[in-house]
CSV table of C-alpha atoms and ligand atoms in Angstrom, one decimal:
chain,number,residue,atom,x,y,z
A,1,MET,CA,-42.2,-22.7,-8.6
A,2,THR,CA,-42.0,-20.1,-11.5
A,3,PRO,CA,-39.8,-17.1,-10.8
A,4,LEU,CA,-41.5,-13.7,-10.7
A,5,ILE,CA,-38.9,-12.2,-12.9
A,6,GLU,CA,-36.0,-13.8,-14.7
A,7,ALA,CA,-33.1,-12.3,-16.6
A,8,ARG,CA,-31.6,-14.6,-19.2
A,9,ASP,CA,-28.3,-13.7,-20.7
A,10,LEU,CA,-29.0,-10.0,-20.9
A,11,VAL,CA,-26.7,-7.8,-22.9
A,12,ARG,CA,-26.9,-4.1,-23.3
A,13,ILE,CA,-24.3,-2.3,-25.5
A,14,TYR,CA,-23.9,1.4,-25.8
A,15,HIS,CA,-21.7,3.1,-28.4
A,16,VAL,CA,-19.4,5.7,-26.9
A,17,ARG,CA,-17.7,8.3,-29.2
A,18,ARG,CA,-14.3,9.6,-28.0
A,19,GLY,CA,-13.9,13.2,-29.2
A,20,LEU,CA,-15.8,14.9,-31.9
A,21,PHE,CA,-14.3,12.8,-34.8
A,22,GLY,CA,-13.5,9.6,-32.9
A,23,HIS,CA,-14.9,6.2,-33.7
A,24,ALA,CA,-17.8,5.0,-31.6
A,25,THR,CA,-16.6,2.2,-29.3
A,26,PRO,CA,-19.0,-0.4,-28.2
A,27,VAL,CA,-19.4,-0.6,-24.4
A,28,ARG,CA,-21.0,-3.7,-22.9
A,29,ALA,CA,-22.7,-2.0,-20.0
A,30,VAL,CA,-24.6,-5.3,-19.2
A,31,ASP,CA,-22.7,-8.4,-20.4
A,32,GLY,CA,-24.5,-11.7,-20.2
A,33,ILE,CA,-26.5,-11.4,-16.9
A,34,SER,CA,-28.8,-14.1,-15.7
A,35,PHE,CA,-30.8,-14.5,-12.5
A,36,ALA,CA,-34.2,-15.2,-11.2
A,37,VAL,CA,-36.2,-13.5,-8.4
A,38,MET,CA,-39.0,-15.5,-6.7
A,39,PRO,CA,-42.3,-14.0,-5.6
A,40,GLY,CA,-41.7,-12.0,-2.3
A,41,GLU,CA,-37.9,-12.4,-2.4
A,42,THR,CA,-35.4,-9.5,-2.4
A,43,LEU,CA,-32.3,-9.7,-4.6
A,44,GLY,CA,-29.7,-7.0,-3.8
A,45,ILE,CA,-27.5,-5.9,-6.6
A,46,VAL,CA,-24.3,-4.3,-5.5
A,47,GLY,CA,-21.2,-2.9,-7.2
A,48,GLU,CA,-19.3,0.3,-7.7
A,49,SER,CA,-20.5,3.1,-9.9
A,50,GLY,CA,-20.3,2.2,-13.6
A,51,SER,CA,-20.8,-1.5,-12.9
A,52,GLY,CA,-24.1,-1.5,-14.9
A,53,LYS,CA,-26.5,-1.9,-12.0
A,54,SER,CA,-28.9,0.8,-13.0
A,55,THR,CA,-28.9,-0.2,-16.7
A,56,LEU,CA,-29.8,-3.7,-15.5
A,57,GLY,CA,-32.7,-2.4,-13.4
A,58,ARG,CA,-34.1,-0.5,-16.3
A,59,MET,CA,-33.8,-3.5,-18.5
A,60,LEU,CA,-35.8,-5.6,-16.0
A,61,LEU,CA,-38.7,-3.2,-16.4
A,62,GLY,CA,-38.3,-3.0,-20.2
A,63,ILE,CA,-37.4,0.7,-20.1
A,64,ASP,CA,-34.0,-0.1,-21.7
A,65,ASP,CA,-34.0,-2.7,-24.4
A,66,ALA,CA,-31.8,-5.8,-24.3
A,67,GLN,CA,-29.8,-6.3,-27.5
A,68,GLU,CA,-29.4,-10.0,-26.5
A,69,GLY,CA,-31.2,-12.2,-24.0
A,70,GLN,CA,-34.6,-11.7,-22.6
A,71,VAL,CA,-36.6,-10.8,-19.5
A,72,ARG,CA,-39.4,-13.1,-18.4
A,73,PHE,CA,-42.1,-12.0,-15.9
A,74,GLU,CA,-44.2,-14.8,-14.4
A,75,GLY,CA,-42.8,-17.2,-17.0
A,76,ARG,CA,-43.7,-15.1,-20.0
A,77,GLU,CA,-41.4,-13.0,-22.2
A,78,MET,CA,-41.6,-9.3,-21.5
A,79,PRO,CA,-43.8,-7.6,-24.2
A,80,ALA,CA,-42.2,-4.9,-26.4
A,81,ARG,CA,-41.9,-1.5,-24.8
A,82,GLY,CA,-44.8,0.9,-25.5
A,83,THR,CA,-47.3,-1.8,-26.3
A,84,SER,CA,-50.6,-2.1,-24.3
A,85,ASP,CA,-49.4,-5.4,-22.9
A,86,TRP,CA,-46.2,-3.8,-21.7
A,87,ARG,CA,-48.1,-0.9,-20.1
A,88,ARG,CA,-50.4,-3.4,-18.3
A,89,LEU,CA,-47.4,-5.3,-17.0
A,90,ARG,CA,-45.6,-2.1,-15.9
A,91,ALA,CA,-48.4,-1.5,-13.4
A,92,LYS,CA,-47.2,-4.7,-11.7
A,93,MET,CA,-43.6,-3.6,-11.7
A,94,GLN,CA,-42.6,-0.3,-10.3
A,95,LEU,CA,-39.4,1.7,-10.1
A,96,VAL,CA,-38.3,3.7,-7.1
A,97,TYR,CA,-35.5,6.2,-8.1
A,98,GLN,CA,-32.7,7.7,-6.1
A,99,ASP,CA,-34.0,11.3,-6.5
A,100,PRO,CA,-37.6,11.6,-5.1
A,101,LEU,CA,-37.8,15.3,-6.2
A,102,ALA,CA,-37.1,14.3,-9.8
A,103,ALA,CA,-39.6,11.5,-9.6
A,104,LEU,CA,-42.5,13.8,-8.4
A,105,ASP,CA,-44.2,16.5,-10.3
A,106,ARG,CA,-43.4,19.8,-8.5
A,107,ARG,CA,-46.7,21.3,-9.7
A,108,LEU,CA,-49.1,18.8,-8.1
A,109,ASN,CA,-49.8,18.1,-4.5
A,110,ILE,CA,-49.1,14.7,-3.1
A,111,ALA,CA,-52.7,13.5,-2.9
A,112,THR,CA,-53.1,14.3,-6.7
A,113,GLN,CA,-49.9,12.4,-7.5
A,114,LEU,CA,-51.0,9.3,-5.5
A,115,ALA,CA,-54.4,9.4,-7.3
A,116,GLU,CA,-52.8,9.5,-10.7
A,117,PRO,CA,-51.9,5.9,-11.1
A,118,LEU,CA,-55.3,4.8,-9.7
A,119,GLU,CA,-56.9,6.8,-12.5
A,120,ILE,CA,-54.4,5.9,-15.3
A,121,HIS,CA,-54.7,2.2,-14.7
A,122,ARG,CA,-58.4,2.5,-13.8
A,123,LEU,CA,-57.7,0.5,-10.6
A,124,ILE,CA,-60.6,1.6,-8.5
A,125,PRO,CA,-63.9,3.7,-9.0
A,126,LYS,CA,-63.5,7.4,-8.7
A,127,GLU,CA,-65.5,7.6,-5.4
A,128,HIS,CA,-63.1,5.3,-3.6
A,129,ARG,CA,-59.8,7.0,-4.8
A,130,ALA,CA,-59.6,9.4,-1.9
A,131,ALA,CA,-59.9,6.6,0.6
A,132,ARG,CA,-57.1,4.7,-1.2
A,133,VAL,CA,-54.9,7.7,-1.2
A,134,SER,CA,-55.3,8.0,2.6
A,135,GLU,CA,-54.5,4.3,3.0
A,136,LEU,CA,-51.3,4.6,0.9
A,137,MET,CA,-50.2,7.7,2.8
A,138,ALA,CA,-50.8,5.8,6.1
A,139,ALA,CA,-48.9,2.8,4.8
A,140,VAL,CA,-45.7,4.9,4.3
A,141,GLY,CA,-46.0,7.0,7.4
A,142,LEU,CA,-47.2,10.3,5.9
A,143,ARG,CA,-49.7,12.3,7.9
A,144,PRO,CA,-53.2,13.2,6.4
A,145,ASP,CA,-52.3,17.0,6.5
A,146,GLN,CA,-49.4,16.2,4.1
A,147,ALA,CA,-51.8,15.3,1.3
A,148,THR,CA,-52.2,18.8,0.2
A,149,ARG,CA,-48.5,19.6,0.4
A,150,PHE,CA,-46.3,20.0,-2.7
A,151,PRO,CA,-43.0,18.1,-3.1
A,152,HIS,CA,-40.8,21.1,-2.1
A,153,GLU,CA,-42.8,21.5,1.1
A,154,LEU,CA,-41.7,18.0,2.3
A,155,SER,CA,-38.3,16.7,3.6
A,156,GLY,CA,-36.2,14.3,1.5
A,157,GLY,CA,-37.4,11.3,3.5
A,158,GLN,CA,-41.0,12.4,3.3
A,159,ARG,CA,-40.7,12.8,-0.5
A,160,GLN,CA,-39.2,9.3,-0.8
A,161,ARG,CA,-42.2,8.0,1.2
A,162,ALA,CA,-44.5,9.6,-1.3
A,163,VAL,CA,-42.7,8.0,-4.2
A,164,ILE,CA,-42.9,4.7,-2.6
A,165,ALA,CA,-46.7,5.3,-1.9
A,166,ARG,CA,-47.2,6.1,-5.5
A,167,ALA,CA,-45.3,2.9,-6.5
A,168,LEU,CA,-47.6,0.9,-4.3
A,169,ALA,CA,-50.8,2.4,-5.7
A,170,SER,CA,-51.1,-0.2,-8.4
A,171,ARG,CA,-50.5,-3.1,-6.0
A,172,PRO,CA,-47.2,-4.1,-7.8
A,173,LYS,CA,-45.7,-7.6,-7.5
A,174,LEU,CA,-42.2,-6.2,-8.1
A,175,LEU,CA,-40.4,-3.0,-6.9
A,176,VAL,CA,-37.1,-2.2,-8.6
A,177,CYS,CA,-35.4,0.2,-6.1
A,178,ASP,CA,-32.4,2.0,-7.6
A,179,GLU,CA,-30.3,3.6,-4.9
A,180,PRO,CA,-33.5,4.5,-3.1
A,181,VAL,CA,-31.8,5.9,0.1
A,182,SER,CA,-28.4,7.1,-1.2
A,183,ALA,CA,-29.6,10.7,-1.4
A,184,LEU,CA,-31.0,10.7,2.1
A,185,ASP,CA,-29.4,11.6,5.5
A,186,VAL,CA,-28.0,8.5,7.2
A,187,SER,CA,-30.5,8.8,10.0
A,188,ILE,CA,-33.4,8.7,7.6
A,189,GLN,CA,-31.9,5.8,5.5
A,190,ALA,CA,-32.6,3.2,8.1
A,191,GLN,CA,-36.2,4.4,8.5
A,192,ILE,CA,-36.9,4.1,4.8
A,193,VAL,CA,-35.2,0.7,4.4
A,194,ASN,CA,-37.1,-0.7,7.4
A,195,MET,CA,-40.3,0.6,6.0
A,196,LEU,CA,-39.6,-1.0,2.6
A,197,ARG,CA,-38.9,-4.2,4.3
A,198,ASP,CA,-42.2,-4.0,6.3
A,199,LEU,CA,-44.2,-3.1,3.2
A,200,GLN,CA,-42.6,-5.9,1.3
A,201,GLN,CA,-43.6,-8.5,3.8
A,202,GLN,CA,-47.1,-7.0,4.3
A,203,TYR,CA,-47.9,-7.0,0.6
A,204,SER,CA,-45.7,-9.9,-0.5
A,205,ILE,CA,-43.8,-7.8,-3.0
A,206,ALA,CA,-40.5,-9.0,-4.6
A,207,MET,CA,-37.7,-6.4,-4.7
A,208,VAL,CA,-34.6,-5.9,-6.8
A,209,PHE,CA,-32.6,-3.5,-4.5
A,210,ILE,CA,-29.8,-1.8,-6.3
A,211,SER,CA,-27.2,0.0,-4.2
A,212,HIS,CA,-23.5,0.7,-3.9
A,213,ASP,CA,-23.9,0.6,-0.2
A,214,LEU,CA,-23.4,-3.0,1.3
A,215,LYS,CA,-24.6,-1.8,4.7
A,216,VAL,CA,-28.0,-1.0,3.3
A,217,VAL,CA,-28.2,-4.2,1.2
A,218,ARG,CA,-27.3,-6.4,4.1
A,219,ASN,CA,-30.4,-5.1,6.0
A,220,VAL,CA,-32.8,-5.8,3.2
A,221,ALA,CA,-31.7,-8.5,0.8
A,222,ASP,CA,-32.3,-12.3,0.9
A,223,ARG,CA,-29.8,-12.9,-1.8
A,224,VAL,CA,-27.0,-10.7,-3.2
A,225,ALA,CA,-25.5,-10.4,-6.7
A,226,VAL,CA,-22.2,-8.6,-7.0
A,227,MET,CA,-21.6,-6.8,-10.3
A,228,TYR,CA,-18.2,-5.7,-11.8
A,229,LEU,CA,-18.0,-4.1,-15.2
A,230,GLY,CA,-21.4,-5.4,-16.4
A,231,ARG,CA,-21.1,-8.9,-15.2
A,232,ILE,CA,-22.1,-10.8,-12.0
A,233,VAL,CA,-19.0,-12.0,-10.3
A,234,GLU,CA,-20.6,-13.7,-7.3
A,235,GLU,CA,-24.1,-14.5,-6.3
A,236,ALA,CA,-25.3,-16.1,-3.0
A,237,SER,CA,-27.7,-15.8,-0.1
A,238,SER,CA,-27.1,-12.6,1.9
A,239,ASP,CA,-25.9,-14.7,4.8
A,240,VAL,CA,-23.2,-16.5,2.8
A,241,ILE,CA,-22.0,-13.3,1.0
A,242,PHE,CA,-21.6,-11.4,4.2
A,243,ARG,CA,-20.2,-14.3,6.3
A,244,THR,CA,-17.8,-15.9,3.8
A,245,PRO,CA,-17.4,-13.7,0.7
A,246,LEU,CA,-15.3,-15.6,-1.9
A,247,HIS,CA,-14.6,-13.5,-4.9
A,248,PRO,CA,-11.7,-11.0,-4.1
A,249,TYR,CA,-13.9,-8.1,-5.2
A,250,THR,CA,-16.7,-9.2,-2.9
A,251,ARG,CA,-14.2,-9.7,-0.1
A,252,ALA,CA,-12.9,-6.2,-0.6
A,253,LEU,CA,-16.5,-4.8,-0.5
A,254,VAL,CA,-17.6,-6.8,2.5
A,255,SER,CA,-14.5,-5.9,4.5
A,256,SER,CA,-15.6,-2.3,4.5
A,257,VAL,CA,-18.9,-3.1,6.2
A,258,PRO,CA,-18.8,-2.9,10.0
A,259,ARG,CA,-20.4,-6.0,11.6
A,260,PRO,CA,-22.4,-5.2,14.8
A,261,GLY,CA,-21.1,-7.1,17.8
A,262,THR,CA,-17.8,-8.1,16.2
A,263,ARG,CA,-14.4,-6.5,16.3
A,264,LEU,CA,-13.5,-4.4,13.2
A,265,GLN,CA,-12.1,-6.8,10.7
A,266,ARG,CA,-9.0,-6.0,8.5
A,267,ARG,CA,-10.2,-3.8,5.7
A,268,THR,CA,-9.1,-4.6,2.2
A,269,ILE,CA,-8.5,-1.4,0.3
A,270,LEU,CA,-9.1,-1.8,-3.4
A,271,GLN,CA,-6.2,-0.5,-5.5
A,272,GLY,CA,-7.0,1.9,-8.3
A,273,GLU,CA,-10.3,3.1,-9.8
A,274,PRO,CA,-12.8,0.8,-11.6
A,275,PRO,CA,-11.5,0.5,-15.1
A,276,ASN,CA,-13.2,2.3,-18.0
A,277,PRO,CA,-16.0,0.1,-19.4
A,278,ALA,CA,-14.9,1.2,-22.9
A,279,ASN,CA,-11.5,-0.2,-22.3
A,280,ARG,CA,-12.2,-3.5,-20.6
A,281,PRO,CA,-9.0,-5.3,-19.3
A,282,SER,CA,-8.2,-8.6,-20.9
A,283,GLY,CA,-9.1,-11.9,-19.2
A,284,CYS,CA,-10.7,-11.3,-15.8
A,285,ALA,CA,-11.6,-7.6,-15.8
A,286,PHE,CA,-10.8,-7.3,-12.1
A,287,HIS,CA,-7.2,-8.5,-12.5
A,288,PRO,CA,-5.5,-5.1,-12.4
A,289,ARG,CA,-6.8,-4.5,-8.9
A,290,CYS,CA,-6.9,-8.1,-7.6
A,291,PRO,CA,-4.4,-9.2,-4.9
A,292,LEU,CA,-4.7,-12.8,-6.0
A,293,ALA,CA,-4.2,-12.3,-9.7
A,294,GLN,CA,-2.2,-15.0,-11.5
A,295,ASN,CA,-1.0,-15.4,-15.1
A,296,ILE,CA,-4.2,-17.1,-16.3
A,297,CYS,CA,-6.3,-14.1,-14.9
A,298,ARG,CA,-4.7,-11.8,-17.4
A,299,VAL,CA,-5.6,-14.0,-20.4
A,300,THR,CA,-8.8,-15.9,-19.7
A,301,ALA,CA,-12.1,-14.5,-18.4
A,302,PRO,CA,-13.4,-16.8,-15.6
A,303,VAL,CA,-17.0,-18.1,-16.1
A,304,LEU,CA,-19.6,-18.1,-13.3
A,305,ARG,CA,-19.5,-21.5,-11.6
A,306,GLN,CA,-21.9,-23.0,-9.1
A,307,ILE,CA,-20.0,-24.3,-6.1
A,308,ASP,CA,-21.0,-26.6,-3.2
A,309,ASP,CA,-22.6,-24.0,-0.9
A,310,GLY,CA,-25.1,-23.0,-3.6
A,311,ARG,CA,-23.3,-19.8,-4.6
A,312,THR,CA,-22.0,-18.9,-8.0
A,313,VAL,CA,-18.7,-17.2,-8.4
A,314,ALA,CA,-16.5,-16.2,-11.3
A,315,CYS,CA,-12.8,-16.5,-10.3
A,316,HIS,CA,-10.0,-18.8,-11.4
A,317,VAL,CA,-8.5,-18.9,-8.0
A,318,THR,CA,-11.2,-18.8,-5.3
A,319,ALA,CA,-13.7,-20.9,-7.1
A,320,GLY,CA,-11.2,-23.3,-8.7
A,321,GLU,CA,-9.1,-26.3,-7.6
A,322,ASP,CA,-6.6,-23.7,-6.4
A,323,ALA,CA,-9.1,-22.4,-3.9
A,324,GLN,CA,-6.8,-23.3,-1.0
A,325,ILE,CA,-4.2,-20.9,-2.4
A,326,ALA,CA,-6.6,-18.1,-1.6
A,327,ALA,CA,-7.7,-19.2,1.8
B,401,SF4,FE1,-8.6,-12.1,-9.1
B,401,SF4,FE2,-7.9,-13.9,-11.0
B,401,SF4,FE3,-10.1,-14.3,-9.5
B,401,SF4,FE4,-10.1,-12.4,-11.3
B,401,SF4,S1,-9.9,-14.6,-11.7
B,401,SF4,S2,-10.8,-12.2,-9.3
B,401,SF4,S3,-7.9,-11.7,-11.2
B,401,SF4,S4,-8.0,-14.3,-8.8
């Protein structure tokens, strides 16, 4: 089966200048990332702030260019940004941002904003647009009387529902959701996540769900890729990642997630802050914070390896012949 979207060895480098007269330092925000998402599947991408998750999300949609590697959608290479082919494809791939107020136009009411993509992409005849707008509003749980409201007249959760309705207007095959609930109250987060999951199943949409919050990702993702400083360090089914995390970074992240119905497990507190991407540690970038680090970790970067249970992991110790040391 052809993946819906595929990332192949993606690299994105920014040049960061230190001080007014300093040299520009290349920063590999995304450093050789590959994965595939099948139709209707949800891939969760997790990691701390600065791990390159959001840049990766924008690269998948062609909003940020890759300096190396390529994105393929339904088996074909992504057309160049700004071309008519790319614009046509973008209707099938939508982005849901963290901040719904920034994503909506404050001067237009909700019905007008939902009708916009129908008009821009000429998706349905004008006389059917109002009915489609009502359908979209109902799908995301907005009331008919909210059609004439402006974004500032809605709550944060209602605004995010409107953003999702607009993303659904073009009947996309892929939603890239970048921290879609992190700006919302905890009580609202679950409602929006459940709604996204229901809509995804109803319309067979694939999702790339980017979040720093593993609790949220666990509720929505079929598979999870864990990112650290621009690279994937572990990828597996959601069940495997949360039941038996292998990479020490994944273990620390998962240990902070309470599991319903089980005693609180011993939490691993990560030492220190994530390193500055402009000053990447030698060898394994995680070694200054890793409780299992050995000499080889300071010198040689581990490569992602597939292991028996179908996961991939990049770690000299937990994925290698020395795995029993770490058990
Ligand atoms: Fe830790 Fe070494 Fe594995 Fe990196 S390679 S995660 S430093 S044990």
